[in-house]
PDB file of C-alpha atoms and ligand atoms in Angstrom:
ATOM      1  CA  UNK A 405       9.975  -3.975  12.305  1.00 94.00           C
ATOM      2  CA  UNK A 406       9.425  -0.680  14.067  1.00 95.00           C
ATOM      3  CA  UNK A 407       9.871   2.961  13.169  1.00 94.00           C
ATOM      4  CA  UNK A 408      13.644   2.828  13.779  1.00 95.00           C
ATOM      5  CA  UNK A 409      14.118  -0.269  11.625  1.00 97.00           C
ATOM      6  CA  UNK A 410      13.294   1.709   8.486  1.00 98.00           C
ATOM      7  CA  UNK A 411      16.220   4.099   8.974  1.00 96.00           C
ATOM      8  CA  UNK A 412      18.476   1.255  10.131  1.00 97.00           C
ATOM      9  CA  UNK A 413      17.719  -0.798   7.036  1.00 98.00           C
ATOM     10  CA  UNK A 414      18.598   2.125   4.790  1.00 98.00           C
ATOM     11  CA  UNK A 415      21.821   2.763   6.717  1.00 97.00           C
ATOM     12  CA  UNK A 416      22.701  -0.955   6.400  1.00 97.00           C
ATOM     13  CA  UNK A 417      21.787  -0.920   2.678  1.00 97.00           C
ATOM     14  CA  UNK A 418      19.123  -3.559   3.247  1.00 98.00           C
ATOM     15  CA  UNK A 419      16.058  -3.356   1.034  1.00 98.00           C
ATOM     16  CA  UNK A 420      12.553  -2.950   2.508  1.00 98.00           C
ATOM     17  CA  UNK A 421       9.608  -5.002   1.256  1.00 98.00           C
ATOM     18  CA  UNK A 422       6.021  -3.840   1.635  1.00 98.00           C
ATOM     19  CA  UNK A 423       2.776  -5.319   0.337  1.00 98.00           C
ATOM     20  CA  UNK A 424      -0.768  -4.088   0.576  1.00 98.00           C
ATOM     21  CA  UNK A 425      -3.293  -6.088   2.521  1.00 98.00           C
ATOM     22  CA  UNK A 426      -6.946  -5.362   3.173  1.00 98.00           C
ATOM     23  CA  UNK A 427      -8.471  -8.405   4.829  1.00 98.00           C
ATOM     24  CA  UNK A 428      -8.081 -10.792   7.726  1.00 98.00           C
ATOM     25  CA  UNK A 429      -7.254 -14.060   5.969  1.00 98.00           C
ATOM     26  CA  UNK A 430      -4.566 -12.553   3.758  1.00 98.00           C
ATOM     27  CA  UNK A 431      -3.161 -10.769   6.809  1.00 98.00           C
ATOM     28  CA  UNK A 432      -2.870 -14.104   8.630  1.00 98.00           C
ATOM     29  CA  UNK A 433      -0.790 -15.473   5.762  1.00 98.00           C
ATOM     30  CA  UNK A 434       1.351 -12.308   5.555  1.00 98.00           C
ATOM     31  CA  UNK A 435       1.973 -12.500   9.284  1.00 98.00           C
ATOM     32  CA  UNK A 436       3.811 -15.771   8.599  1.00 98.00           C
ATOM     33  CA  UNK A 437       5.946 -14.280   5.796  1.00 98.00           C
ATOM     34  CA  UNK A 438       9.199 -12.318   5.909  1.00 98.00           C
ATOM     35  CA  UNK A 439       7.657  -9.222   4.333  1.00 98.00           C
ATOM     36  CA  UNK A 440       8.802  -6.152   6.288  1.00 98.00           C
ATOM     37  CA  UNK A 441       5.570  -4.208   6.507  1.00 98.00           C
ATOM     38  CA  UNK A 442       1.960  -4.059   5.381  1.00 98.00           C
ATOM     39  CA  UNK A 443       0.176  -1.156   3.732  1.00 98.00           C
ATOM     40  CA  UNK A 444      -3.579  -0.978   4.142  1.00 98.00           C
ATOM     41  CA  UNK A 445      -3.762   1.144   1.016  1.00 98.00           C
ATOM     42  CA  UNK A 446      -6.750   3.127  -0.158  1.00 98.00           C
ATOM     43  CA  UNK A 447      -6.388   1.015  -3.323  1.00 98.00           C
ATOM     44  CA  UNK A 448      -8.787  -1.228  -1.402  1.00 98.00           C
ATOM     45  CA  UNK A 449     -11.574   0.946  -2.850  1.00 98.00           C
ATOM     46  CA  UNK A 450     -10.629  -0.457  -6.275  1.00 97.00           C
ATOM     47  CA  UNK A 451      -9.397  -3.955  -5.408  1.00 97.00           C
ATOM     48  CA  UNK A 452     -11.930  -4.912  -2.734  1.00 98.00           C
ATOM     49  CA  UNK A 453     -14.915  -2.698  -3.502  1.00 98.00           C
ATOM     50  CA  UNK A 454     -14.777  -2.450  -7.309  1.00 97.00           C
ATOM     51  CA  UNK A 455     -14.666   1.341  -7.587  1.00 98.00           C
ATOM     52  CA  UNK A 456     -12.752   2.919 -10.467  1.00 95.00           C
ATOM     53  CA  UNK A 457     -10.403   4.968  -8.253  1.00 96.00           C
ATOM     54  CA  UNK A 458      -9.161   5.481  -4.707  1.00 97.00           C
ATOM     55  CA  UNK A 459     -11.270   8.636  -4.508  1.00 97.00           C
ATOM     56  CA  UNK A 460     -14.041   6.382  -3.170  1.00 98.00           C
ATOM     57  CA  UNK A 461     -12.161   5.182  -0.095  1.00 98.00           C
ATOM     58  CA  UNK A 462     -13.707   6.554   3.111  1.00 98.00           C
ATOM     59  CA  UNK A 463     -12.443   6.717   6.680  1.00 98.00           C
ATOM     60  CA  UNK A 464     -15.041   4.086   7.682  1.00 98.00           C
ATOM     61  CA  UNK A 465     -13.737   1.697   4.995  1.00 98.00           C
ATOM     62  CA  UNK A 466     -10.111   2.290   5.939  1.00 98.00           C
ATOM     63  CA  UNK A 467     -10.818   1.840   9.642  1.00 98.00           C
ATOM     64  CA  UNK A 468     -12.677  -1.448   9.095  1.00 98.00           C
ATOM     65  CA  UNK A 469      -9.958  -2.906   6.857  1.00 98.00           C
ATOM     66  CA  UNK A 470      -7.129  -1.778   9.172  1.00 99.00           C
ATOM     67  CA  UNK A 471      -8.835  -3.504  12.111  1.00 98.00           C
ATOM     68  CA  UNK A 472      -9.312  -6.730  10.110  1.00 98.00           C
ATOM     69  CA  UNK A 473      -5.666  -6.719   9.001  1.00 99.00           C
ATOM     70  CA  UNK A 474      -4.396  -5.990  12.510  1.00 98.00           C
ATOM     71  CA  UNK A 475      -6.382  -8.965  13.891  1.00 98.00           C
ATOM     72  CA  UNK A 476      -4.760 -11.203  11.267  1.00 98.00           C
ATOM     73  CA  UNK A 477      -1.240  -9.784  11.437  1.00 98.00           C
ATOM     74  CA  UNK A 478      -0.507  -8.911  15.059  1.00 98.00           C
ATOM     75  CA  UNK A 479       3.262  -8.947  14.504  1.00 97.00           C
ATOM     76  CA  UNK A 480       3.567  -6.719  11.439  1.00 98.00           C
ATOM     77  CA  UNK A 481       4.180  -2.978  11.118  1.00 98.00           C
ATOM     78  CA  UNK A 482       1.021  -1.634   9.487  1.00 98.00           C
ATOM     79  CA  UNK A 483       0.757   1.637   7.582  1.00 99.00           C
ATOM     80  CA  UNK A 484      -2.730   2.959   6.785  1.00 98.00           C
ATOM     81  CA  UNK A 485      -3.604   5.394   4.008  1.00 98.00           C
ATOM     82  CA  UNK A 486      -5.291   8.655   4.950  1.00 98.00           C
ATOM     83  CA  UNK A 487      -8.273   8.558   2.552  1.00 98.00           C
ATOM     84  CA  UNK A 488      -9.324  11.099  -0.074  1.00 97.00           C
ATOM     85  CA  UNK A 489      -9.694  14.684   1.247  1.00 96.00           C
ATOM     86  CA  UNK A 490      -9.238  13.637   4.872  1.00 96.00           C
ATOM     87  CA  UNK A 491      -6.131  15.859   4.947  1.00 96.00           C
ATOM     88  CA  UNK A 492      -7.825  18.812   3.256  1.00 94.00           C
ATOM     89  CA  UNK A 493     -10.769  19.510   5.522  1.00 95.00           C
ATOM     90  CA  UNK A 494      -8.883  21.066   8.379  1.00 95.00           C
ATOM     91  CA  UNK A 495      -6.903  19.872  11.332  1.00 96.00           C
ATOM     92  CA  UNK A 496      -9.782  18.437  13.331  1.00 97.00           C
ATOM     93  CA  UNK A 497     -10.945  16.118  10.531  1.00 98.00           C
ATOM     94  CA  UNK A 498      -7.360  15.088   9.756  1.00 98.00           C
ATOM     95  CA  UNK A 499      -6.471  14.357  13.369  1.00 98.00           C
ATOM     96  CA  UNK A 500      -9.760  12.556  13.932  1.00 98.00           C
ATOM     97  CA  UNK A 501      -8.959  10.329  10.924  1.00 98.00           C
ATOM     98  CA  UNK A 502      -5.440   9.676  12.242  1.00 98.00           C
ATOM     99  CA  UNK A 503      -6.910   8.732  15.615  1.00 98.00           C
ATOM    100  CA  UNK A 504      -9.416   6.334  14.079  1.00 98.00           C
ATOM    101  CA  UNK A 505      -6.786   4.593  11.909  1.00 98.00           C
ATOM    102  CA  UNK A 506      -4.290   4.300  14.755  1.00 98.00           C
ATOM    103  CA  UNK A 507      -6.916   3.029  17.199  1.00 98.00           C
ATOM    104  CA  UNK A 508      -8.012   0.496  14.572  1.00 98.00           C
ATOM    105  CA  UNK A 509      -4.486  -0.937  14.721  1.00 98.00           C
ATOM    106  CA  UNK A 510      -2.189   1.015  12.396  1.00 98.00           C
ATOM    107  CA  UNK A 511       1.388   1.854  13.424  1.00 98.00           C
ATOM    108  CA  UNK A 512       1.663   4.759  10.988  1.00 98.00           C
ATOM    109  CA  UNK A 513      -0.318   6.695   8.386  1.00 98.00           C
ATOM    110  CA  UNK A 514       0.517   7.465   4.764  1.00 98.00           C
ATOM    111  CA  UNK A 515      -0.279  10.821   3.161  1.00 98.00           C
ATOM    112  CA  UNK A 516      -0.197  11.655  -0.558  1.00 97.00           C
ATOM    113  CA  UNK A 517       1.349  14.893  -1.846  1.00 90.00           C
ATOM    114  CA  UNK A 518       3.899  17.383  -0.584  1.00 77.00           C
ATOM    115  CA  UNK A 519       3.822  21.155  -0.182  1.00 78.00           C
ATOM    116  CA  UNK A 520       0.189  21.513   0.866  1.00 85.00           C
ATOM    117  CA  UNK A 521       0.584  18.729   3.454  1.00 89.00           C
ATOM    118  CA  UNK A 522       3.818  19.814   5.148  1.00 96.00           C
ATOM    119  CA  UNK A 523       2.261  21.618   8.132  1.00 96.00           C
ATOM    120  CA  UNK A 524      -0.182  18.791   8.728  1.00 97.00           C
ATOM    121  CA  UNK A 525       2.571  16.169   8.536  1.00 97.00           C
ATOM    122  CA  UNK A 526       4.631  18.137  11.062  1.00 98.00           C
ATOM    123  CA  UNK A 527       1.633  18.279  13.378  1.00 98.00           C
ATOM    124  CA  UNK A 528       0.874  14.553  13.107  1.00 98.00           C
ATOM    125  CA  UNK A 529       4.515  13.622  13.715  1.00 98.00           C
ATOM    126  CA  UNK A 530       4.683  15.978  16.713  1.00 98.00           C
ATOM    127  CA  UNK A 531       1.551  14.289  18.025  1.00 98.00           C
ATOM    128  CA  UNK A 532       3.539  11.041  18.074  1.00 98.00           C
ATOM    129  CA  UNK A 533       2.245   9.348  14.932  1.00 98.00           C
ATOM    130  CA  UNK A 534       4.727   8.188  12.266  1.00 98.00           C
ATOM    131  CA  UNK A 535       3.959   9.459   8.756  1.00 98.00           C
ATOM    132  CA  UNK A 536       4.936   7.919   5.419  1.00 98.00           C
ATOM    133  CA  UNK A 537       4.880  10.290   2.431  1.00 98.00           C
ATOM    134  CA  UNK A 538       3.783   9.437  -1.121  1.00 98.00           C
ATOM    135  CA  UNK A 539       5.017  11.274  -4.246  1.00 97.00           C
ATOM    136  CA  UNK A 540       4.982  10.795  -8.009  1.00 97.00           C
ATOM    137  CA  UNK A 541       1.725   9.294  -9.189  1.00 96.00           C
ATOM    138  CA  UNK A 542      -0.640  10.102  -6.348  1.00 94.00           C
ATOM    139  CA  UNK A 543      -3.848   8.228  -7.196  1.00 93.00           C
ATOM    140  CA  UNK A 544      -6.101  10.455  -5.069  1.00 93.00           C
ATOM    141  CA  UNK A 545      -5.295  13.260  -7.562  1.00 92.00           C
ATOM    142  CA  UNK A 546      -5.953  11.064 -10.588  1.00 88.00           C
ATOM    143  CA  UNK A 547      -8.452  13.520 -12.068  1.00 88.00           C
ATOM    144  CA  UNK A 548      -5.927  16.317 -11.840  1.00 89.00           C
ATOM    145  CA  UNK A 549      -3.115  14.169 -13.264  1.00 89.00           C
ATOM    146  CA  UNK A 550      -5.241  13.094 -16.225  1.00 85.00           C
ATOM    147  CA  UNK A 551      -4.809   9.350 -15.735  1.00 85.00           C
ATOM    148  CA  UNK A 552      -2.275   6.754 -14.667  1.00 88.00           C
ATOM    149  CA  UNK A 553       0.905   8.085 -16.294  1.00 92.00           C
ATOM    150  CA  UNK A 554       4.584   8.130 -15.420  1.00 95.00           C
ATOM    151  CA  UNK A 555       5.202  11.363 -13.498  1.00 93.00           C
ATOM    152  CA  UNK A 556       8.030  13.923 -13.379  1.00 94.00           C
ATOM    153  CA  UNK A 557       9.503  13.012 -16.754  1.00 95.00           C
ATOM    154  CA  UNK A 558      10.961  16.461 -17.490  1.00 96.00           C
ATOM    155  CA  UNK A 559      13.693  18.213 -15.559  1.00 97.00           C
ATOM    156  CA  UNK A 560      11.479  20.852 -13.989  1.00 97.00           C
ATOM    157  CA  UNK A 561       8.997  18.318 -12.583  1.00 96.00           C
ATOM    158  CA  UNK A 562      11.838  16.035 -11.492  1.00 97.00           C
ATOM    159  CA  UNK A 563      13.420  18.908  -9.542  1.00 97.00           C
ATOM    160  CA  UNK A 564      10.043  19.711  -7.979  1.00 96.00           C
ATOM    161  CA  UNK A 565       9.690  16.112  -6.876  1.00 97.00           C
ATOM    162  CA  UNK A 566      13.183  16.061  -5.395  1.00 97.00           C
ATOM    163  CA  UNK A 567      12.539  19.247  -3.424  1.00 97.00           C
ATOM    164  CA  UNK A 568       9.121  17.908  -2.341  1.00 97.00           C
ATOM    165  CA  UNK A 569      10.772  14.738  -1.064  1.00 97.00           C
ATOM    166  CA  UNK A 570      13.298  16.793   0.897  1.00 97.00           C
ATOM    167  CA  UNK A 571      10.459  18.826   2.446  1.00 97.00           C
ATOM    168  CA  UNK A 572       8.684  15.626   3.489  1.00 97.00           C
ATOM    169  CA  UNK A 573      11.876  14.380   5.103  1.00 97.00           C
ATOM    170  CA  UNK A 574      12.331  17.716   6.920  1.00 97.00           C
ATOM    171  CA  UNK A 575       8.707  17.593   8.092  1.00 97.00           C
ATOM    172  CA  UNK A 576       9.441  14.294   9.825  1.00 97.00           C
ATOM    173  CA  UNK A 577       8.284  11.540   7.427  1.00 98.00           C
ATOM    174  CA  UNK A 578      10.013   8.241   8.238  1.00 98.00           C
ATOM    175  CA  UNK A 579       9.788   6.942   4.634  1.00 98.00           C
ATOM    176  CA  UNK A 580       8.358   7.954   1.266  1.00 98.00           C
ATOM    177  CA  UNK A 581       6.542   5.928  -1.383  1.00 98.00           C
ATOM    178  CA  UNK A 582       7.610   6.889  -4.928  1.00 98.00           C
ATOM    179  CA  UNK A 583       5.058   5.800  -7.509  1.00 98.00           C
ATOM    180  CA  UNK A 584       5.518   5.644 -11.286  1.00 98.00           C
ATOM    181  CA  UNK A 585       8.525   7.870 -11.876  1.00 98.00           C
ATOM    182  CA  UNK A 586      11.575   7.354 -14.107  1.00 98.00           C
ATOM    183  CA  UNK A 587      14.233   5.005 -12.728  1.00 98.00           C
ATOM    184  CA  UNK A 588      16.883   7.740 -12.723  1.00 98.00           C
ATOM    185  CA  UNK A 589      14.702  10.002 -10.592  1.00 98.00           C
ATOM    186  CA  UNK A 590      13.886   7.149  -8.192  1.00 98.00           C
ATOM    187  CA  UNK A 591      17.599   6.564  -7.771  1.00 98.00           C
ATOM    188  CA  UNK A 592      18.345  10.274  -7.335  1.00 98.00           C
ATOM    189  CA  UNK A 593      15.694  10.740  -4.602  1.00 98.00           C
ATOM    190  CA  UNK A 594      16.914   7.614  -2.800  1.00 98.00           C
ATOM    191  CA  UNK A 595      20.470   8.951  -2.808  1.00 98.00           C
ATOM    192  CA  UNK A 596      19.552  12.424  -1.598  1.00 98.00           C
ATOM    193  CA  UNK A 597      17.371  11.397   1.344  1.00 98.00           C
ATOM    194  CA  UNK A 598      18.365   9.978   4.715  1.00 97.00           C
ATOM    195  CA  UNK A 599      14.959   8.280   5.033  1.00 98.00           C
ATOM    196  CA  UNK A 600      14.093   5.243   2.902  1.00 98.00           C
ATOM    197  CA  UNK A 601      12.184   5.485  -0.358  1.00 98.00           C
ATOM    198  CA  UNK A 602       9.836   2.639  -1.240  1.00 98.00           C
ATOM    199  CA  UNK A 603       9.128   2.383  -4.943  1.00 98.00           C
ATOM    200  CA  UNK A 604       6.304   1.108  -7.106  1.00 98.00           C
ATOM    201  CA  UNK A 605       7.165   1.650 -10.742  1.00 98.00           C
ATOM    202  CA  UNK A 606      10.170   3.724  -9.644  1.00 98.00           C
ATOM    203  CA  UNK A 607      12.937   1.346 -10.734  1.00 98.00           C
ATOM    204  CA  UNK A 608      15.326  -0.914  -8.834  1.00 98.00           C
ATOM    205  CA  UNK A 609      17.352   1.724  -6.956  1.00 98.00           C
ATOM    206  CA  UNK A 610      14.810   2.841  -4.356  1.00 98.00           C
ATOM    207  CA  UNK A 611      15.415   1.561  -0.816  1.00 98.00           C
ATOM    208  CA  UNK A 612      12.437  -0.766  -0.965  1.00 98.00           C
ATOM    209  CA  UNK A 613       9.594  -1.983  -3.154  1.00 98.00           C
ATOM    210  CA  UNK A 614       5.845  -2.178  -2.659  1.00 98.00           C
ATOM    211  CA  UNK A 615       3.234  -4.061  -4.664  1.00 98.00           C
ATOM    212  CA  UNK A 616      -0.486  -4.601  -4.275  1.00 98.00           C
ATOM    213  CA  UNK A 617      -0.866  -8.152  -2.948  1.00 98.00           C
ATOM    214  CA  UNK A 618      -3.545  -9.166  -5.450  1.00 98.00           C
ATOM    215  CA  UNK A 619      -1.368  -7.848  -8.286  1.00 98.00           C
ATOM    216  CA  UNK A 620       1.704  -9.861  -7.322  1.00 98.00           C
ATOM    217  CA  UNK A 621      -0.487 -12.919  -6.768  1.00 98.00           C
ATOM    218  CA  UNK A 622      -1.779 -12.652 -10.350  1.00 98.00           C
ATOM    219  CA  UNK A 623      -5.456 -12.425  -9.465  1.00 97.00           C
ATOM    220  CA  UNK A 624      -6.286 -10.148 -12.394  1.00 94.00           C
ATOM    221  CA  UNK A 625      -4.590 -11.238 -15.643  1.00 93.00           C
ATOM    222  CA  UNK A 626      -5.882  -8.107 -17.406  1.00 92.00           C
ATOM    223  CA  UNK A 627      -3.880  -5.801 -15.126  1.00 92.00           C
ATOM    224  CA  UNK A 628      -0.270  -5.988 -16.236  1.00 93.00           C
ATOM    225  CA  UNK A 629       1.455  -2.591 -16.084  1.00 95.00           C
ATOM    226  CA  UNK A 630       5.152  -2.527 -16.956  1.00 96.00           C
ATOM    227  CA  UNK A 631       6.267  -2.316 -13.303  1.00 97.00           C
ATOM    228  CA  UNK A 632       4.337  -5.388 -12.173  1.00 98.00           C
ATOM    229  CA  UNK A 633       5.608  -8.936 -11.826  1.00 97.00           C
ATOM    230  CA  UNK A 634       3.116 -11.769 -11.259  1.00 97.00           C
ATOM    231  CA  UNK A 635       4.599 -14.141  -8.691  1.00 98.00           C
ATOM    232  CA  UNK A 636       1.764 -16.640  -9.102  1.00 97.00           C
ATOM    233  CA  UNK A 637      -1.211 -17.292 -11.348  1.00 97.00           C
ATOM    234  CA  UNK A 638      -4.005 -17.229  -8.811  1.00 98.00           C
ATOM    235  CA  UNK A 639      -6.609 -16.289 -11.374  1.00 98.00           C
ATOM    236  CA  UNK A 640      -6.176 -19.696 -13.019  1.00 98.00           C
ATOM    237  CA  UNK A 641      -5.669 -21.488  -9.701  1.00 98.00           C
ATOM    238  CA  UNK A 642      -8.853 -20.107  -8.110  1.00 98.00           C
ATOM    239  CA  UNK A 643     -10.939 -20.654 -11.256  1.00 98.00           C
ATOM    240  CA  UNK A 644      -9.692 -24.250 -11.540  1.00 98.00           C
ATOM    241  CA  UNK A 645     -10.291 -24.986  -7.843  1.00 98.00           C
ATOM    242  CA  UNK A 646     -13.839 -23.614  -7.907  1.00 98.00           C
ATOM    243  CA  UNK A 647     -14.646 -25.479 -11.149  1.00 98.00           C
ATOM    244  CA  UNK A 648     -13.196 -28.646  -9.611  1.00 98.00           C
ATOM    245  CA  UNK A 649     -15.496 -28.201  -6.593  1.00 98.00           C
ATOM    246  CA  UNK A 650     -18.467 -27.556  -8.904  1.00 98.00           C
ATOM    247  CA  UNK A 651     -17.728 -30.705 -10.936  1.00 98.00           C
ATOM    248  CA  UNK A 652     -17.371 -32.792  -7.763  1.00 98.00           C
ATOM    249  CA  UNK A 653     -20.737 -31.532  -6.501  1.00 98.00           C
ATOM    250  CA  UNK A 654     -22.361 -32.353  -9.876  1.00 98.00           C
ATOM    251  CA  UNK A 655     -20.893 -35.878  -9.937  1.00 98.00           C
ATOM    252  CA  UNK A 656     -21.477 -36.410  -6.196  1.00 98.00           C
ATOM    253  CA  UNK A 657     -17.744 -36.959  -5.706  1.00 98.00           C
ATOM    254  CA  UNK A 658     -17.957 -34.408  -2.897  1.00 98.00           C
ATOM    255  CA  UNK A 659     -18.476 -34.874  -0.040  1.00 98.00           C
ATOM    256  CA  UNK A 660     -17.132 -38.399   0.490  1.00 98.00           C
ATOM    257  CA  UNK A 661     -18.175 -40.465   3.500  1.00 97.00           C
ATOM    258  CA  UNK A 662     -14.886 -39.508   5.179  1.00 97.00           C
ATOM    259  CA  UNK A 663     -15.944 -35.877   4.838  1.00 98.00           C
ATOM    260  CA  UNK A 664     -19.368 -36.545   6.337  1.00 98.00           C
ATOM    261  CA  UNK A 665     -20.568 -36.991   9.965  1.00 98.00           C
ATOM    262  CA  UNK A 666     -21.761 -40.364  11.160  1.00 93.00           C
TER     263      UNK A 666
HETATM  264  O1  KIV B 717      -3.053   2.408  -1.945  1.00 89.93           O
HETATM  265  C1  KIV B 717      -2.060   1.779  -2.337  1.00 89.93           C
HETATM  266  O2  KIV B 717      -2.111   0.576  -2.616  1.00 89.93           O
HETATM  267  C2  KIV B 717      -0.790   2.489  -2.467  1.00 89.93           C
HETATM  268  C3  KIV B 717       0.357   1.756  -3.080  1.00 89.93           C
HETATM  269  C4  KIV B 717       0.178   1.650  -4.530  1.00 89.93           C
HETATM  270  C5  KIV B 717       1.644   2.371  -2.722  1.00 89.93           C
HETATM  271  O3  KIV B 717      -0.708   3.619  -2.098  1.00 89.93           O
END
């Protein structure tokens, strides 16, 4: 996968798959899968560090996780999230963040929001760095949105989102994530843009789908939003495996002689 493959896939009506990844061992497994691309999302602040929102992701965190993922997945196209406020503190801070994420191993950066980011996106793209947009539910603005809710449900907001998506395309974005919007709107944006849309909670008609790896692996049974499908029950699997190990240690069934040095 490279920057041109995204447009080609859309032109060929082939779907695009993306999963998040934050660490080296998962990246090694993903490198052996068919998944099209990896997002080192700022959701790592929640999933890996236990914070209550992505507001807590920092450039240092993002840089460290991007580098770990790149070492594990040398063959994958990696997109890295620009963390909270890194795009709102002026050009120098934004470009410094882009540089750090790209030098850590990213192939592209992702930026949340539209109108206030257009000039910056243009600048980053002109500097030679591919940019992925992100519209709909933009978790970095969670306090302004008033929680995790489906966005752009009325006609006025839907039209705003459509025109925002068009502006992102015109500014040079190579793809756009659409998060938590009605299916009809997801379909409409996908039809109106030349660049691919990658949905999460945006229905089946976007040009691709993205999920958080831990969510699709079923690591947290308590997190089950409507858009999510668990492809495995790793919560049970990991708990059972660790309890099995514990029991074997208690009963001295582990280690066996074959697992010990002479
Ligand atoms: O940070 C993230 O994981 C994301 C996805 C939900 C698209 O932005």
